């Protein structure tokens, strides 16, 4: 069996360039994602905006999980 050093180096160079480009693209997507995402997701709305969801520890009386699911699909909460 003959192992060509030139082919091995060419293959190694290809893998190295591929890994560097993959890492660069991954970092670029991270930067774009950070740029698009707002800084604080849970801040108090400003202007005429209304905060639509107020978390609660206890379930509302008379409200069933099926009703919540139906409202979710109906209104897109």
mmCIF file with all atom_site columns, C-alpha atoms in Angstrom:
data_model
loop_
_atom_site.group_PDB
_atom_site.id
_atom_site.type_symbol
_atom_site.label_atom_id
_atom_site.label_alt_id
_atom_site.label_comp_id
_atom_site.label_asym_id
_atom_site.label_entity_id
_atom_site.label_seq_id
_atom_site.pdbx_PDB_ins_code
_atom_site.Cartn_x
_atom_site.Cartn_y
_atom_site.Cartn_z
_atom_site.occupancy
_atom_site.B_iso_or_equiv
_atom_site.pdbx_formal_charge
_atom_site.auth_seq_id
_atom_site.auth_comp_id
_atom_site.auth_asym_id
_atom_site.auth_atom_id
_atom_site.pdbx_PDB_model_num
ATOM 1  C CA . UNK A 1 1  ? 0.000   0.000  0.000  1.00 0.00 ? 1  UNK A CA 1
ATOM 2  C CA . UNK A 1 2  ? 1.392   3.334  -1.056 1.00 0.00 ? 2  UNK A CA 1
ATOM 3  C CA . UNK A 1 3  ? 0.596   6.434  1.005  1.00 0.00 ? 3  UNK A CA 1
ATOM 4  C CA . UNK A 1 4  ? 1.178   9.657  -0.825 1.00 0.00 ? 4  UNK A CA 1
ATOM 5  C CA . UNK A 1 5  ? 2.418   12.466 1.412  1.00 0.00 ? 5  UNK A CA 1
ATOM 6  C CA . UNK A 1 6  ? 1.238   15.051 -1.088 1.00 0.00 ? 6  UNK A CA 1
ATOM 7  C CA . UNK A 1 7  ? -2.352  13.684 -1.033 1.00 0.00 ? 7  UNK A CA 1
ATOM 8  C CA . UNK A 1 8  ? -2.340  13.505 2.768  1.00 0.00 ? 8  UNK A CA 1
ATOM 9  C CA . UNK A 1 9  ? -1.163  17.105 3.045  1.00 0.00 ? 9  UNK A CA 1
ATOM 10 C CA . UNK A 1 10 ? -3.750  18.202 0.489  1.00 0.00 ? 10 UNK A CA 1
ATOM 11 C CA . UNK A 1 11 ? -6.496  16.408 2.427  1.00 0.00 ? 11 UNK A CA 1
ATOM 12 C CA . UNK A 1 12 ? -5.276  17.897 5.714  1.00 0.00 ? 12 UNK A CA 1
ATOM 13 C CA . UNK A 1 13 ? -5.219  21.382 4.167  1.00 0.00 ? 13 UNK A CA 1
ATOM 14 C CA . UNK A 1 14 ? -8.780  20.891 2.913  1.00 0.00 ? 14 UNK A CA 1
ATOM 15 C CA . UNK A 1 15 ? -9.974  19.819 6.373  1.00 0.00 ? 15 UNK A CA 1
ATOM 16 C CA . UNK A 1 16 ? -8.233  22.764 8.019  1.00 0.00 ? 16 UNK A CA 1
ATOM 17 C CA . UNK A 1 17 ? -9.746  25.305 5.610  1.00 0.00 ? 17 UNK A CA 1
ATOM 18 C CA . UNK A 1 18 ? -13.160 23.662 5.993  1.00 0.00 ? 18 UNK A CA 1
ATOM 19 C CA . UNK A 1 19 ? -12.952 23.815 9.800  1.00 0.00 ? 19 UNK A CA 1
ATOM 20 C CA . UNK A 1 20 ? -11.845 27.478 9.755  1.00 0.00 ? 20 UNK A CA 1
ATOM 21 C CA . UNK A 1 21 ? -14.656 28.490 7.381  1.00 0.00 ? 21 UNK A CA 1
ATOM 22 C CA . UNK A 1 22 ? -17.216 26.537 9.420  1.00 0.00 ? 22 UNK A CA 1
ATOM 23 C CA . UNK A 1 23 ? -16.110 28.233 12.644 1.00 0.00 ? 23 UNK A CA 1
ATOM 24 C CA . UNK A 1 24 ? -16.156 31.653 10.973 1.00 0.00 ? 24 UNK A CA 1
ATOM 25 C CA . UNK A 1 25 ? -19.679 31.098 9.644  1.00 0.00 ? 25 UNK A CA 1
ATOM 26 C CA . UNK A 1 26 ? -20.813 29.927 13.098 1.00 0.00 ? 26 UNK A CA 1
ATOM 27 C CA . UNK A 1 27 ? -19.426 33.089 14.713 1.00 0.00 ? 27 UNK A CA 1
ATOM 28 C CA . UNK A 1 28 ? -21.012 35.249 11.999 1.00 0.00 ? 28 UNK A CA 1
ATOM 29 C CA . UNK A 1 29 ? -24.433 33.692 12.653 1.00 0.00 ? 29 UNK A CA 1
ATOM 30 C CA . UNK A 1 30 ? -23.925 34.342 16.366 1.00 0.00 ? 30 UNK A CA 1
ATOM 31 C CA . UNK A 1 31 ? -23.191 38.012 15.713 1.00 0.00 ? 31 UNK A CA 1
ATOM 32 C CA . UNK A 1 32 ? -26.217 38.370 13.446 1.00 0.00 ? 32 UNK A CA 1
ATOM 33 C CA . UNK A 1 33 ? -28.415 36.665 16.033 1.00 0.00 ? 33 UNK A CA 1
ATOM 34 C CA . UNK A 1 34 ? -27.160 38.978 18.784 1.00 0.00 ? 34 UNK A CA 1
ATOM 35 C CA . UNK A 1 35 ? -27.780 41.989 16.545 1.00 0.00 ? 35 UNK A CA 1
ATOM 36 C CA . UNK A 1 36 ? -31.363 40.953 15.743 1.00 0.00 ? 36 UNK A CA 1
ATOM 37 C CA . UNK A 1 37 ? -32.398 39.919 19.275 1.00 0.00 ? 37 UNK A CA 1
ATOM 38 C CA . UNK A 1 38 ? -33.540 42.723 21.560 1.00 0.00 ? 38 UNK A CA 1
ATOM 39 C CA . UNK A 1 39 ? -31.423 43.354 24.644 1.00 0.00 ? 39 UNK A CA 1
ATOM 40 C CA . UNK A 1 40 ? -34.114 42.770 27.271 1.00 0.00 ? 40 UNK A CA 1
ATOM 41 C CA . UNK A 1 41 ? -36.935 40.407 26.333 1.00 0.00 ? 41 UNK A CA 1
ATOM 42 C CA . UNK A 1 42 ? -38.936 41.034 29.505 1.00 0.00 ? 42 UNK A CA 1
ATOM 43 C CA . UNK A 1 43 ? -38.789 44.819 29.849 1.00 0.00 ? 43 UNK A CA 1
ATOM 44 C CA . UNK A 1 44 ? -41.922 46.854 30.519 1.00 0.00 ? 44 UNK A CA 1
ATOM 45 C CA . UNK A 1 45 ? -43.485 47.920 27.209 1.00 0.00 ? 45 UNK A CA 1
ATOM 46 C CA . UNK A 1 46 ? -43.299 51.563 26.210 1.00 0.00 ? 46 UNK A CA 1
ATOM 47 C CA . UNK A 1 47 ? -45.859 53.783 24.475 1.00 0.00 ? 47 UNK A CA 1
ATOM 48 C CA . UNK A 1 48 ? -49.199 52.185 23.612 1.00 0.00 ? 48 UNK A CA 1
ATOM 49 C CA . UNK A 1 49 ? -47.892 48.629 23.961 1.00 0.00 ? 49 UNK A CA 1
ATOM 50 C CA . UNK A 1 50 ? -49.487 46.347 26.537 1.00 0.00 ? 50 UNK A CA 1
ATOM 51 C CA . UNK A 1 51 ? -47.842 43.462 28.344 1.00 0.00 ? 51 UNK A CA 1
ATOM 52 C CA . UNK A 1 52 ? -50.123 40.574 27.391 1.00 0.00 ? 52 UNK A CA 1
ATOM 53 C CA . UNK A 1 53 ? -49.016 37.928 29.872 1.00 0.00 ? 53 UNK A CA 1
ATOM 54 C CA . UNK A 1 54 ? -48.671 38.218 33.630 1.00 0.00 ? 54 UNK A CA 1
ATOM 55 C CA . UNK A 1 55 ? -47.173 35.064 35.182 1.00 0.00 ? 55 UNK A CA 1
ATOM 56 C CA . UNK A 1 56 ? -49.036 33.591 38.126 1.00 0.00 ? 56 UNK A CA 1
ATOM 57 C CA . UNK A 1 57 ? -48.191 30.835 40.607 1.00 0.00 ? 57 UNK A CA 1
ATOM 58 C CA . UNK A 1 58 ? -51.758 29.639 40.984 1.00 0.00 ? 58 UNK A CA 1
ATOM 59 C CA . UNK A 1 59 ? -54.122 28.627 38.171 1.00 0.00 ? 59 UNK A CA 1
ATOM 60 C CA . UNK A 1 60 ? -57.223 30.751 37.653 1.00 0.00 ? 60 UNK A CA 1
ATOM 61 C CA . UNK A 1 61 ? -60.360 29.229 39.091 1.00 0.00 ? 61 UNK A CA 1
ATOM 62 C CA . UNK A 1 62 ? -62.542 27.549 36.499 1.00 0.00 ? 62 UNK A CA 1
ATOM 63 C CA . UNK A 1 63 ? -59.877 27.732 33.759 1.00 0.00 ? 63 UNK A CA 1
ATOM 64 C CA . UNK A 1 64 ? -59.016 24.358 32.281 1.00 0.00 ? 64 UNK A CA 1
ATOM 65 C CA . UNK A 1 65 ? -55.886 23.474 30.366 1.00 0.00 ? 65 UNK A CA 1
ATOM 66 C CA . UNK A 1 66 ? -57.948 22.633 27.274 1.00 0.00 ? 66 UNK A CA 1
ATOM 67 C CA . UNK A 1 67 ? -59.432 26.134 27.309 1.00 0.00 ? 67 UNK A CA 1
ATOM 68 C CA . UNK A 1 68 ? -55.965 27.671 27.519 1.00 0.00 ? 68 UNK A CA 1
ATOM 69 C CA . UNK A 1 69 ? -54.810 25.542 24.583 1.00 0.00 ? 69 UNK A CA 1
ATOM 70 C CA . UNK A 1 70 ? -57.881 26.465 22.521 1.00 0.00 ? 70 UNK A CA 1
ATOM 71 C CA . UNK A 1 71 ? -57.338 30.177 23.234 1.00 0.00 ? 71 UNK A CA 1
ATOM 72 C CA . UNK A 1 72 ? -53.679 29.796 22.338 1.00 0.00 ? 72 UNK A CA 1
ATOM 73 C CA . UNK A 1 73 ? -54.531 28.375 18.910 1.00 0.00 ? 73 UNK A CA 1
ATOM 74 C CA . UNK A 1 74 ? -57.465 30.733 18.389 1.00 0.00 ? 74 UNK A CA 1
ATOM 75 C CA . UNK A 1 75 ? -55.783 34.018 19.338 1.00 0.00 ? 75 UNK A CA 1
ATOM 76 C CA . UNK A 1 76 ? -52.143 33.072 18.871 1.00 0.00 ? 76 UNK A CA 1
ATOM 77 C CA . UNK A 1 77 ? -51.190 34.193 22.396 1.00 0.00 ? 77 UNK A CA 1
#
